[in-house]
Coordinates of C-alpha atoms in Angstrom, one line a residue:
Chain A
X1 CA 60.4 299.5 160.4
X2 CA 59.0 296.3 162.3
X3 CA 61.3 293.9 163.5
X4 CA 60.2 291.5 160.5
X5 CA 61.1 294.0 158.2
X6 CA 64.8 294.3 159.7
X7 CA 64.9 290.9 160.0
X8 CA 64.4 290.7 156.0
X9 CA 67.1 293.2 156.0
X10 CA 69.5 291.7 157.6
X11 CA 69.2 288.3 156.2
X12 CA 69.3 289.5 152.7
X13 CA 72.7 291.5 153.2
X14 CA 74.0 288.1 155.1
X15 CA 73.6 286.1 152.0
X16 CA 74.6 288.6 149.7
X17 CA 77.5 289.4 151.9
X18 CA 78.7 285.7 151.8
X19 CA 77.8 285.4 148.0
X20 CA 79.7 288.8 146.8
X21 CA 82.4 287.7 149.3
X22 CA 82.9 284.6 147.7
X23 CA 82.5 285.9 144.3
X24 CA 84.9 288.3 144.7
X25 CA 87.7 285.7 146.2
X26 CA 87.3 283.6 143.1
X27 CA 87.8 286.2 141.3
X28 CA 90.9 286.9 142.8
X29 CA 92.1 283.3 143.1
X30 CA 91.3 283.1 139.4
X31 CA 93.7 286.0 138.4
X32 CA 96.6 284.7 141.3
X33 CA 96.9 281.2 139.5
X34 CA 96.4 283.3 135.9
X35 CA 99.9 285.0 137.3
X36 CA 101.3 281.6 138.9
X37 CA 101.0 279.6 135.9
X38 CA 102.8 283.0 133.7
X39 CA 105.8 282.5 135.9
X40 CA 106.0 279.2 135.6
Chain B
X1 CA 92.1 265.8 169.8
X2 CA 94.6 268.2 170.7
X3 CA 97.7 266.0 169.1
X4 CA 95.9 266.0 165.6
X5 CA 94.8 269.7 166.2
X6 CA 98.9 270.7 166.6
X7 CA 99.7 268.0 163.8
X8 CA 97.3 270.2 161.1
X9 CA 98.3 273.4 162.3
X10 CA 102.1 272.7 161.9
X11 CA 101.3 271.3 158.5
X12 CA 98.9 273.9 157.2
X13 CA 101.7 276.4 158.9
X14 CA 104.0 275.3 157.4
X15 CA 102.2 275.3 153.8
X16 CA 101.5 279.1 154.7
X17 CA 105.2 279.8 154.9
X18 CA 106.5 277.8 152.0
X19 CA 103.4 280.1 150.2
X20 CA 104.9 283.5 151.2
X21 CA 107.8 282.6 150.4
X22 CA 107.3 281.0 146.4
X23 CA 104.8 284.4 146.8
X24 CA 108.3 286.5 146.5
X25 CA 110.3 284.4 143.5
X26 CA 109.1 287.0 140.8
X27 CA 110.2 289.7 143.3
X28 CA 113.6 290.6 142.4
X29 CA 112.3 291.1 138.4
X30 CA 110.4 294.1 139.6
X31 CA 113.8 296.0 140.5
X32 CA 114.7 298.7 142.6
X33 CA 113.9 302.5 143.4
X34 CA 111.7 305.1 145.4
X35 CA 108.2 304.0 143.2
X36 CA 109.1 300.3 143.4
X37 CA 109.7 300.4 147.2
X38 CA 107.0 302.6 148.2
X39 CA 104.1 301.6 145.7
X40 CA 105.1 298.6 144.3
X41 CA 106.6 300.2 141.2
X42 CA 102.7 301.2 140.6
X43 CA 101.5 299.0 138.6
X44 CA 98.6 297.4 140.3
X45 CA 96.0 295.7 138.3
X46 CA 92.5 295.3 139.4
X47 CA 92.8 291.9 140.7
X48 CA 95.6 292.6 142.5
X49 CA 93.8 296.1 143.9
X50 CA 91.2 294.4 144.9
X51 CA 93.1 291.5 146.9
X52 CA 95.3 293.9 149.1
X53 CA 92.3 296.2 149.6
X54 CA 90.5 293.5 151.4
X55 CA 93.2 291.6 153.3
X56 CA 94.8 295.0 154.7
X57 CA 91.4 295.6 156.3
X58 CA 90.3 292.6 157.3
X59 CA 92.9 291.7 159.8
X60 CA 92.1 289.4 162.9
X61 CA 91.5 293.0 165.2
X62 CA 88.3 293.0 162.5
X63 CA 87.2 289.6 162.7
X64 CA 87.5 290.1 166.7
X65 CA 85.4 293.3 167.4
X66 CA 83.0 292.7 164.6
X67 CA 82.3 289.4 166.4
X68 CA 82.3 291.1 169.5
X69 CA 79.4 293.7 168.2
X70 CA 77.6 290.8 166.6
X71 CA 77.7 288.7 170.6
X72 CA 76.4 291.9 172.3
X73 CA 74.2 293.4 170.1
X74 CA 72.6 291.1 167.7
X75 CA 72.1 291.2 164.2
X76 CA 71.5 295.0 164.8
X77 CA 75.4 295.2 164.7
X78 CA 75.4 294.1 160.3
X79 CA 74.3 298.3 160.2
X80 CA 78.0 298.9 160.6
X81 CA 78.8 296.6 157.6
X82 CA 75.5 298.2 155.8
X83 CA 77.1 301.8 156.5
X84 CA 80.5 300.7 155.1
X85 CA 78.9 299.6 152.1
X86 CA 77.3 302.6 151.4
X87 CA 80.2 304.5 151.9
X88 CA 82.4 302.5 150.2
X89 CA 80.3 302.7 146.9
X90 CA 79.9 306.6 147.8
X91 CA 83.8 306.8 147.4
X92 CA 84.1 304.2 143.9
X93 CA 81.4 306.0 142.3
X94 CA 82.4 309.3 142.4
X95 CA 86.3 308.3 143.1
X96 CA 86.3 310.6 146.0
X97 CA 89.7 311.8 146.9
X98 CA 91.0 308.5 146.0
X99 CA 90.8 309.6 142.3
X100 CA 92.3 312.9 142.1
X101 CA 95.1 311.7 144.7
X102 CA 96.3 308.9 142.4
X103 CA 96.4 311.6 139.6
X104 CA 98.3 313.9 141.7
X105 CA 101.5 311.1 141.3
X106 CA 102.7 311.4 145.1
X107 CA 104.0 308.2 146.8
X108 CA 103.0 309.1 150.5
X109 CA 100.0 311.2 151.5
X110 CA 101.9 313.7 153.0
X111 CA 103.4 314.6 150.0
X112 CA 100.4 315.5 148.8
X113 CA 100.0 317.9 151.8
X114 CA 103.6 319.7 150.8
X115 CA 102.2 319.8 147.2
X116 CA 99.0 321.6 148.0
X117 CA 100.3 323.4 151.4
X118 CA 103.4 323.3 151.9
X119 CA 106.8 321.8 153.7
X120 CA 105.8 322.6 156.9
X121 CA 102.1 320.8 157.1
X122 CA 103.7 317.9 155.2
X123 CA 106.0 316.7 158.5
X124 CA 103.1 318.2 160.9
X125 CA 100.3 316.5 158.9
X126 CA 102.7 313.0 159.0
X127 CA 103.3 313.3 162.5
X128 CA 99.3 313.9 163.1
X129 CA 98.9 310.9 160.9
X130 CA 101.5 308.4 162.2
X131 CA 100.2 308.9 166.0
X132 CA 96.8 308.0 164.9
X133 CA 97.6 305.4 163.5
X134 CA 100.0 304.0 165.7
X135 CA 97.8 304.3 168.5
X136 CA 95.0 302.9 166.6
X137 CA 97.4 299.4 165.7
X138 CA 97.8 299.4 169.7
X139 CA 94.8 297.2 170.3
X140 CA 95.7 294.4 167.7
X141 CA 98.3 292.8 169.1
X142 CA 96.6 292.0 172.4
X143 CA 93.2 291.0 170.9
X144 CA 94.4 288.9 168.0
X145 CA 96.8 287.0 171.1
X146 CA 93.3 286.6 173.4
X147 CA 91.2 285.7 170.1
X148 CA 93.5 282.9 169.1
X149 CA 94.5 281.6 172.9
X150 CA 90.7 281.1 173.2
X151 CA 90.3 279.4 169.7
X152 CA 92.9 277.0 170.6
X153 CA 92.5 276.3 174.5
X154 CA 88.5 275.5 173.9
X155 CA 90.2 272.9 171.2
X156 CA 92.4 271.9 174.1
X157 CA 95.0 272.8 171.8
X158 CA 98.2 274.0 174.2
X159 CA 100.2 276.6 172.3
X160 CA 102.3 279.5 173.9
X161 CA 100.3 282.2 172.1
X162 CA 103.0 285.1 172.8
X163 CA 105.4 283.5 171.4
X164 CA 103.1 282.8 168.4
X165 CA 102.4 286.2 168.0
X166 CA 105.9 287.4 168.1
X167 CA 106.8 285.1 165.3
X168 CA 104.0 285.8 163.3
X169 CA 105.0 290.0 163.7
X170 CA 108.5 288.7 163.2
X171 CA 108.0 286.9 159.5
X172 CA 105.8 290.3 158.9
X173 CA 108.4 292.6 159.5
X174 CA 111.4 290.2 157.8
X175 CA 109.4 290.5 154.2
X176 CA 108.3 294.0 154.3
X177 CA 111.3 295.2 155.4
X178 CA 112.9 293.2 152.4
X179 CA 110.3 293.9 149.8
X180 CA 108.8 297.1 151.1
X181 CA 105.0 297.4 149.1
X182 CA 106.0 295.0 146.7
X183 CA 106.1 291.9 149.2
X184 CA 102.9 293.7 151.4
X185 CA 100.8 293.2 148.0
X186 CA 102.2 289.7 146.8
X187 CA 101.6 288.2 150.3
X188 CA 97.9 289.7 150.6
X189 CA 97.0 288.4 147.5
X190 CA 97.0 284.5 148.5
X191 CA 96.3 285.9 152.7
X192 CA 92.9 287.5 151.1
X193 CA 92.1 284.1 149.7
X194 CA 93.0 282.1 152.6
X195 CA 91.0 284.0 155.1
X196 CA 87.9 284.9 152.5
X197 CA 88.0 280.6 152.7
X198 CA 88.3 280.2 156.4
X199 CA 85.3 282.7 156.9
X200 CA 83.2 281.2 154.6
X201 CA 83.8 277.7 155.4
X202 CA 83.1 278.6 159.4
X203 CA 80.0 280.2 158.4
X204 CA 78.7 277.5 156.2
X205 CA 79.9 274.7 159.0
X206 CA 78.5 276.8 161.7
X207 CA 74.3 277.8 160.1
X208 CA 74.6 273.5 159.9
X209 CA 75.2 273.7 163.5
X210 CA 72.5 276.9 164.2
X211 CA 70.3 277.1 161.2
X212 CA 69.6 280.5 160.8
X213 CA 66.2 280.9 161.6
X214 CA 66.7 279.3 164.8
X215 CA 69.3 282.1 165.8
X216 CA 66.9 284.9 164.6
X217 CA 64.6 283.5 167.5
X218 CA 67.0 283.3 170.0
X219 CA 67.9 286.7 169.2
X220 CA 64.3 287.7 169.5
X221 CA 64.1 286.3 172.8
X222 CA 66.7 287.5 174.2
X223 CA 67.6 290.8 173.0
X224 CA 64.4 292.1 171.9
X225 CA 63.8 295.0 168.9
X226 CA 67.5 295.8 169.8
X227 CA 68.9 292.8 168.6
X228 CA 67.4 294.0 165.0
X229 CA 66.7 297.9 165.3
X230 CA 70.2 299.8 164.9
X231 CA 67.8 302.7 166.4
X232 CA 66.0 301.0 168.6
X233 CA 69.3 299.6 170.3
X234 CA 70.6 301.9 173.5
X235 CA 74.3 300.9 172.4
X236 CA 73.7 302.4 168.4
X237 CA 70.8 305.0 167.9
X238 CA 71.5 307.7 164.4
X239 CA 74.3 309.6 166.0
X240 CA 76.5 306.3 165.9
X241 CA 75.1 305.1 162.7
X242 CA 76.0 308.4 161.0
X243 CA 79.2 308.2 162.8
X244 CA 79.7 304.4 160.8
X245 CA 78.6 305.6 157.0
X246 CA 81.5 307.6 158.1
X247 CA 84.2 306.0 159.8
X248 CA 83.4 302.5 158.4
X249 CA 82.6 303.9 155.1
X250 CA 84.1 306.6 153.8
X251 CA 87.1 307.3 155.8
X252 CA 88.3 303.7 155.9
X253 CA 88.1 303.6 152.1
X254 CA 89.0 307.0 151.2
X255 CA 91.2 308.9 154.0
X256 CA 92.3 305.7 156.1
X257 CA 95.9 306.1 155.0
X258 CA 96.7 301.9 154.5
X259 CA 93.0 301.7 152.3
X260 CA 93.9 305.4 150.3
X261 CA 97.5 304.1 149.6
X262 CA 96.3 301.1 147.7
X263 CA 95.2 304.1 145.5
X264 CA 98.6 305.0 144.8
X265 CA 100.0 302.3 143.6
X266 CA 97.4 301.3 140.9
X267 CA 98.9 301.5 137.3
X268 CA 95.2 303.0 135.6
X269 CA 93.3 306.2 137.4
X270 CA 90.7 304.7 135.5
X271 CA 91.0 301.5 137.3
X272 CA 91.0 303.1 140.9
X273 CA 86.9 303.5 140.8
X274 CA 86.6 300.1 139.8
X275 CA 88.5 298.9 142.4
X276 CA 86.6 300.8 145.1
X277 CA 83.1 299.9 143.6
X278 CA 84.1 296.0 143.6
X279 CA 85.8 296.5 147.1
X280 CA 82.6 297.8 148.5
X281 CA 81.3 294.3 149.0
X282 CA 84.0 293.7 150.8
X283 CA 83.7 296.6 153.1
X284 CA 80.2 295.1 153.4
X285 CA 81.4 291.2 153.8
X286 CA 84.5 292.5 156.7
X287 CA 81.7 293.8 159.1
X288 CA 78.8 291.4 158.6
X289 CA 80.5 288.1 158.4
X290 CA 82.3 288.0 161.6
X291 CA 79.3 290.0 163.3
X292 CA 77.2 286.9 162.3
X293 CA 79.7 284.5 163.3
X294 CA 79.6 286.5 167.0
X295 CA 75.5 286.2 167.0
X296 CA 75.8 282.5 166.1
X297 CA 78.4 282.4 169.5
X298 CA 75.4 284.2 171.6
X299 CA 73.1 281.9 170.4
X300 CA 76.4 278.6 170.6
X301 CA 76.0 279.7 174.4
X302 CA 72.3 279.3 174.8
X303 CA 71.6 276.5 173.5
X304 CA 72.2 273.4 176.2
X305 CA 72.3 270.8 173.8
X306 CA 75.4 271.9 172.1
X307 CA 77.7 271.6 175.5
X308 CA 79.3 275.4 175.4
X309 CA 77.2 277.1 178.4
X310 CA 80.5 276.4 180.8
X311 CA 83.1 277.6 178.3
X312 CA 82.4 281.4 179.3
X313 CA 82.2 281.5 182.8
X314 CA 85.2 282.8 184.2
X315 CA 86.0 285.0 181.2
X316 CA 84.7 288.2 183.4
X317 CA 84.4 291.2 180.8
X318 CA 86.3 289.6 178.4
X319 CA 83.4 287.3 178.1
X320 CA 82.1 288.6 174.7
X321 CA 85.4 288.9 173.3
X322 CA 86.1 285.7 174.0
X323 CA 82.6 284.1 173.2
X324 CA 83.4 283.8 169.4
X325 CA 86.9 282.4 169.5
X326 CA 86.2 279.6 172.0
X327 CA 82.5 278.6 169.9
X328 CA 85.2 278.2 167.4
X329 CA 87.5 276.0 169.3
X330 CA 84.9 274.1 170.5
X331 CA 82.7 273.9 167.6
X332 CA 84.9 273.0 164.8
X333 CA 86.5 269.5 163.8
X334 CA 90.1 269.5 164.2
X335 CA 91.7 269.8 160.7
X336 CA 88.8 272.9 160.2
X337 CA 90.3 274.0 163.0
X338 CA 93.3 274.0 162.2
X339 CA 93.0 275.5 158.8
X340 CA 90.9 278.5 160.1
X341 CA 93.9 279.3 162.8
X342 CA 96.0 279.5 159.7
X343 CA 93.8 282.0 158.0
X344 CA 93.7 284.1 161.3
X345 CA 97.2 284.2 160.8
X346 CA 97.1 285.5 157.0
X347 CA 94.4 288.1 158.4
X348 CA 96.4 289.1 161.6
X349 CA 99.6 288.8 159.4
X350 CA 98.1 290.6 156.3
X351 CA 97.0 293.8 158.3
X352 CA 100.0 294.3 160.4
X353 CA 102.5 294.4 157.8
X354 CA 100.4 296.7 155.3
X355 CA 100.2 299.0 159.1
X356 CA 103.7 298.9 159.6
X357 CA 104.8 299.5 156.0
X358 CA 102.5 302.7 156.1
X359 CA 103.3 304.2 159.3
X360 CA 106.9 303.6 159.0
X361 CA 107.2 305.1 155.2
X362 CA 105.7 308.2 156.3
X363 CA 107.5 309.1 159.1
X364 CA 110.5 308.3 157.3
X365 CA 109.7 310.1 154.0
X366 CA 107.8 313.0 155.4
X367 CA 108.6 313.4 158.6
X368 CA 112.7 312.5 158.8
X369 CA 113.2 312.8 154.9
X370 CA 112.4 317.1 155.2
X371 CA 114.6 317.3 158.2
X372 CA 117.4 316.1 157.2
X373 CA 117.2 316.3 153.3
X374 CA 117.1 312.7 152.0
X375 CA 113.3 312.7 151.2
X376 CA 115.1 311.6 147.2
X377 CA 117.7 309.4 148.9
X378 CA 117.1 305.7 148.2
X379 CA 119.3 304.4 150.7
X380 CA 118.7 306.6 153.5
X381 CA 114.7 306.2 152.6
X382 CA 114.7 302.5 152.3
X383 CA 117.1 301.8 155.5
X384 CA 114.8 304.5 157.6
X385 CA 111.6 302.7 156.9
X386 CA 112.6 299.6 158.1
X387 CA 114.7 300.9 161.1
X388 CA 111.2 302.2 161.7
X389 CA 109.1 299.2 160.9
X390 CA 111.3 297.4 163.9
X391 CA 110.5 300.2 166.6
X392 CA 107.1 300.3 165.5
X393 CA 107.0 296.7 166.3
X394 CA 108.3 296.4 169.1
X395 CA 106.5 299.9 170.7
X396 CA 103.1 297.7 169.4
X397 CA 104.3 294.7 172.0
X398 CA 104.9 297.2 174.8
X399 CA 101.5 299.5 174.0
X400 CA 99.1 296.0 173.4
X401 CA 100.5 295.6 177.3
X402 CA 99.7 299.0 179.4
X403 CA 96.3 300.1 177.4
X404 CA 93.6 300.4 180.2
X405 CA 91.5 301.9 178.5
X406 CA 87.4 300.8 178.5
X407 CA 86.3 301.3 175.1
X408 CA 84.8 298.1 173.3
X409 CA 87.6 297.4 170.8
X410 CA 85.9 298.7 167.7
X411 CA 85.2 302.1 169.4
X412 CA 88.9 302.4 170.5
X413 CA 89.7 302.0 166.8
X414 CA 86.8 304.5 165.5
X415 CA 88.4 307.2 168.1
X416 CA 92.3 306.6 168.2
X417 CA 92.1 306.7 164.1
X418 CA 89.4 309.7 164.5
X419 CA 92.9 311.5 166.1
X420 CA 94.1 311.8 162.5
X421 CA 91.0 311.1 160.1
X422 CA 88.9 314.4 161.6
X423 CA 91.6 316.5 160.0
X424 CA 92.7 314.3 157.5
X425 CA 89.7 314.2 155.6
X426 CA 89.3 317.7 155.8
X427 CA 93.0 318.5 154.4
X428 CA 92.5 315.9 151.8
X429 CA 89.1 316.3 150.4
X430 CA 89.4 320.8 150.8
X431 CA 92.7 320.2 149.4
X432 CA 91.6 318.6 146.6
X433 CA 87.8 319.9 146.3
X434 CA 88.4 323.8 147.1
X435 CA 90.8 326.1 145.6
X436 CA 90.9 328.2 148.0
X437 CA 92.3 326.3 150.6
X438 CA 95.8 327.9 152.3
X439 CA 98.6 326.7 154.8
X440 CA 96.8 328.8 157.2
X441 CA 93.9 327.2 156.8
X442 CA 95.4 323.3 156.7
X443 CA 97.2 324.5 160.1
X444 CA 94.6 325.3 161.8
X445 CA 92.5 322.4 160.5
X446 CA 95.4 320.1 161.8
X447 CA 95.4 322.0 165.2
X448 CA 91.7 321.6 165.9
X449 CA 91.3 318.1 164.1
X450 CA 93.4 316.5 166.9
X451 CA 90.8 317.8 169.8
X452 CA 89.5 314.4 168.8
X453 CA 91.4 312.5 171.5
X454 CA 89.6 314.0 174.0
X455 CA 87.4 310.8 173.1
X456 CA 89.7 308.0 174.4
X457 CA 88.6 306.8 177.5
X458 CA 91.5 308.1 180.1
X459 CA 91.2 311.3 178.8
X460 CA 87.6 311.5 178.5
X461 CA 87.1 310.7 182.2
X462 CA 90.1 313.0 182.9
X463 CA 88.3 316.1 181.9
X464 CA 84.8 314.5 183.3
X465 CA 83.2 314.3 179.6
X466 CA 82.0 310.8 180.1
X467 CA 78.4 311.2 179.0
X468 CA 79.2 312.7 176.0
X469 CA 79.7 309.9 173.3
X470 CA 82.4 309.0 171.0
X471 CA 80.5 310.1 167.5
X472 CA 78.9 313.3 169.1
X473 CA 83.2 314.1 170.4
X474 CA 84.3 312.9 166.5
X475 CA 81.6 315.1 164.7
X476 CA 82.3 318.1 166.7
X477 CA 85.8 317.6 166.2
X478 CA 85.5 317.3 162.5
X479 CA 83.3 320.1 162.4
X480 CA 86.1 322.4 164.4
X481 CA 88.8 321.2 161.9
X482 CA 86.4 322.0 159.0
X483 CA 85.7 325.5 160.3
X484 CA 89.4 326.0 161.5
X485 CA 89.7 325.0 157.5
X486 CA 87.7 327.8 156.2
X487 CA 88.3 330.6 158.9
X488 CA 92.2 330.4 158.3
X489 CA 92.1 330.1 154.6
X490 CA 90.0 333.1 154.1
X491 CA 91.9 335.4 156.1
X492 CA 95.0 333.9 154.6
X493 CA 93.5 335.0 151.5
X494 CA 92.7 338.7 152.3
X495 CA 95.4 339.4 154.4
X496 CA 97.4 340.4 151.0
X497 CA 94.4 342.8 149.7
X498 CA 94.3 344.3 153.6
X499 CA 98.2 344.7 153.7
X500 CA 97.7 346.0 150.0
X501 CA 94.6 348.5 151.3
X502 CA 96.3 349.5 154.0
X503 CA 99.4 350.7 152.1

C-alpha cells in the first residue's frame, strides 16, 4: 500500500471512529434519561 | 486564567458528585444477595451493556498511552484501534467464549474453571488471574496523576494532584464497596457519557486548531512512511500487529476478565452478541481517538505559531507522555478545560472501580471462599471483597511508586495482563470449545501460560532476553500453554485405558 492509500485508511476510520462513537453515546444517553425520567 | 480554571473545575466537580450520587437512589430497590452483589442481580439491558463496556475500558491509562502511541508514531498507531475492531467484531459475531460463559450461569470466571476442571484450578487459575491483573492496574495510578498534573500546570492551574488522585480512588472504592456491581454499572453509565463528550468535543475544538490535512503533512514530514505504514514503522512491523488483533481485540473483549464479566451480568444470552458487535466501535473509538489527539500534540509542538514549542522541554523521557496533556492545558479555553478534567476523572474513576471490584471478588470468592468454605456465604463474601478492594488500593498507591520498569505504557499493559490472558484464553476457549480438555491439561496450561513474565522489562534484562520482543515472548508463551493444554489432557485421558491395559 502507498502512503496515500494508508492515509485514506486512516482518515476514514478517524471519522467513522468519531461518528460511531458519538452514535453510540446518544444512544446511551437516550436510554439513561429513558431510565431517569421512569424513576422520577 | 487559572482562578476561573479552579472555579469551573470545582463546579463541574462538584456536578460530577451530586451525579453519582442521584446515580445510586434506585439502588436499594434492586435488593440484596450473591447475584445482586456480584453481577448486578443480572439483569443488564443492552444500553446498559454497552455503557459499562466502554467506560471500564476506556479509563484515563487508555487515553494516556494511546496518545502516547499516536505522539511517537503517527497515525500508523490507529492499527491498534483497527486490530481491536476486528477482533472485537470477531468475538460479537460468533459470541466467542463470551456466549457460552454467560450460559454456563457462573458469577466469577473462576468458577467456571471449578465447573469444567475442578476445585483445585479454580483458586490456582484466580490467583494466576488476580496477579495479572493487579500488576497490570499498577501503571494507572502514576500515569493518570502525570497526565492530569500536566493538563492542569500548562493551564497554570495549581492543584495538588496526589491528593486528587487519592480522593478520586477514595469516592471509587466508598461506592463499590457499598454497591458492589450494581453501583460499578450505574456510575459508568453517565461516566461513559461524560468522557465519550469530553473526547469528542477536544477533538472537534482541536482539527479547528490543526485541520486535519495540515497534520497529515507534518506527519509526512517528519515521520516519513512510518508515520502511516504499521509495517513499515521499526516500532510495529506484523509480529506486533498480530500481537494487537489479539491483545487489543480479542482478549480485551473476550478473556480480559473486567470486559468478559460484563458478560455475566447481562439478563438475555441473546443480547450478549449484540452487545459485543455494537461495542466493537468502541474498541475501535478507545484506541483511535486519543491516538489522534496524541498526533495533533506532535504536530501542537511543531507548529511555531501556536506558542507550545517551550512547553516540552524539560520533560526528559516523559516528553511524549506528557506532550498530549499539556497541548491540552494549553490549548483549551478554560471552562473546556475544565469540563474535559472532569471527564478524565469519570474515565480514570470508571476503570478503577470496575478493576478493583473484579480483582477483589475473585480472590475473595475463588481464592479465599474454597479455603475456608464461605464461597455461599453472603456476609463473609460481601465483607471479603471490600476488605480486598481497600488493600488493593492502597498496594496500587505503593506499586504506581517503585515500578522502574522501561516499557512504553501500553506495552507494560499488553505483557503484565499477557501473565494471565496467555493461559486464560486457552483454559477458557479449550474449556469451552474442546471436550476433551482435563485438570491435567488446565494445570499445565496454567503452569506454562505464566512463562509470560519473562516479558516485563526487569526480568527480561535479568535473563539477557532483551532483543527478543514482547509479542514474539507472548505468542510463544501462548503457544507453550496451548501445547501444555493438549499434551496433559491427552495423557490424562489414556492414563485410565493404560492402567486398565496394564491390569
Amino acid at each position: 500500500m502507498s502512503v496515500d492509500d494508508w492515509v485514506t485508511l486512516w482518515t476514514v476510520l478517524l471519522w467513522v471512529s468519531a461518528g460511531a462513537f458519538g452514535l453510540v453515546t446518544i444512544y446511551v444517553l437516550c436510554g439513561f434519561v429513558r431510565r431517569l425520567s421512569n424513576f422520577g | 486564567m487559572t482562578g476561573t480554571t479552579l472555579t469551573y473545575l470545582a463546579l463541574f466537580s462538584l456536578v460530577y458528585v451530586v451525579a453519582i450520587l442521584l446515580a445510586h437512589r434506585g439502588k436499594a430497590r434492586h435488593g440484596s444477595g450473591l447475584t445482586e452483589f456480584f453481577v448486578s442481580g443480572r439483569d443488564l439491558g443492552l444500553g446498559t451493556a454497552i455503557a459499562t463496556l466502554g467506560a471500564t475500558e476506556i479509563g484515563l491509562i487508555t487515553i494516556a498511552y494511546n496518545a502516547q502511541k499516536g505522539f511517537n508514531e503517527g497515525f500508523s498507531a490507529f492499527h491498534i484501534g483497527l486490530a481491536a475492531l476486528v477482533g472485537c467484531v470477531f468475538v460479537g459475531a460468533l459470541g466467542f467464549v463470551v456466549k457460552p460463559i454467560r450460559r454456563t450461569g457462573v458469577l466469577t470466571l473462576p468458577e467456571y474453571y471449578e465447573q469444567r476442571y475442578g476445585r483445585d484450578i479454580r483458586i490456582f487459575g484466580a490467583i494466576v488471574m488476580a496477579m495479572g491483573g493487579i500488576l497490570n492496574m499498577g501503571l494507572f495510578l502514576k500515569v493518570a496523576a502525570v497526565f492530569l498534573a500536566a493538563m492542569l500546570a500548562a493551564n497554570g492551574a495549581e492543584v495538588n494532584v496526589n491528593a486528587l488522585m487519592i480522593t478520586l480512588i477514595g469516592i471509587a472504592v466508598l461506592y463499590t464497596c457499598y454497591g458492589g456491581m450494581r453501583s460499578v454499572i450505574i456510575t459508568d453509565v453517565f461516566q461513559f457519557v461524560l468522557l465519550a463528550a469530553g473526547l469528542l468535543f477536544a477533538v472537534v475544538f482541536l482539527t479547528r486548531l490543526i485541520p486535519l490535512d495540515q497534520a497529515i503533512s507534518l506527519v509526512k514530514e517528519h515521520k516519513g512512511v512510518g508515520g502511516f505504514d504499521p509495517f513499515a514503522n521499526e516500532s510495529f512491523g506484523l509480529s506486533y500487529v498480530l500481537w494487537m488483533v489479539l491483545v487489543a481485540g480479542v482478549v480485551s473483549a473476550a478473556i480480559w476478565p473486567t470486559a468478559l464479566s460484563r458478560a455475566l451480568c447481562i439478563e438475555k444470552e441473546e443480547t450478549v452478541q449484540r452487545a459485543y458487535l455494537i461495542s466493537s466501535v468502541i474498541f475501535l473509538s478507545r484506541m483511535v481517538i486519543p491516538a489522534f489527539l496524541g498526533v495533533l500534540a506532535f504536530c501542537y509542538f511543531n507548529i511555531p505559531a501556536l506558542g507550545g514549542a517551550d512547553l516540552l522541554s524539560g520533560h526528559g523521557s516523559d516528553a511524549d507522555l506528557v506532550a498530549t496533556p499539556l497541548m491540552l492545558g494549553h490549548a483549551m479555553p478554560s471552562w473546556l478545560l475544565a469540563f474535559l478534567a472532569v471527564a478524565m476523572f469519570a474515565s480514570f474513576m470508571s476503570t478503577q472501580d470496575s478493576y478493583l471490584f473484579c480483582w477483589a471478588s475473585i480472590l475473595s470468592r475463588d481464592v479465599l471462599g474454597p479455603i475456608f468454605g464461605t464461597i455461599e456465604n453472603e456476609k463473609a463474601q460481601k465483607w471479603g471483597t471490600r476488605t480486598l478492594i481497600v488493600v488493593i488500593a492502597l498496594y496500587e498507591l505503593y506499586w504506581g511508586l517503585i515500578y522502574e520498569g522501561h516499557e512504553d505504557i501500553w506495552d507494560y499493559l499488553a505483557v503484565s495482563g499477557s501473565i494471565y490472558f496467555c493461559s486464560g484464553i486457552v483454559l477458557l476457549a479449550g474449556g469451552l470449545y474442546w471436550k476433551g480438555a482435563t485438570r491435567r491439561g488446565a494445570l499445565w496450561a496454567l503452569i506454562l501460560g505464566f512463562s509470560a513474565v519473562v516479558a516485563l522489562s526487569p526480568i527480561k534484562t535479568a535473563l539477557g532476553l532483551e532483543a527478543v520482543s514482547s509479542p514474539v515472548i507472548g505468542f510463544a508463551a501462548i503457544g507453550l500453554s496451548l501445547i501444555g493444554f493438549v499434551v496433559g489432557s491427552l495423557s490424562e485421558r489414556r492414563a485410565p485405558s493404560e492402567e486398565t491395559g496394564a491390569a
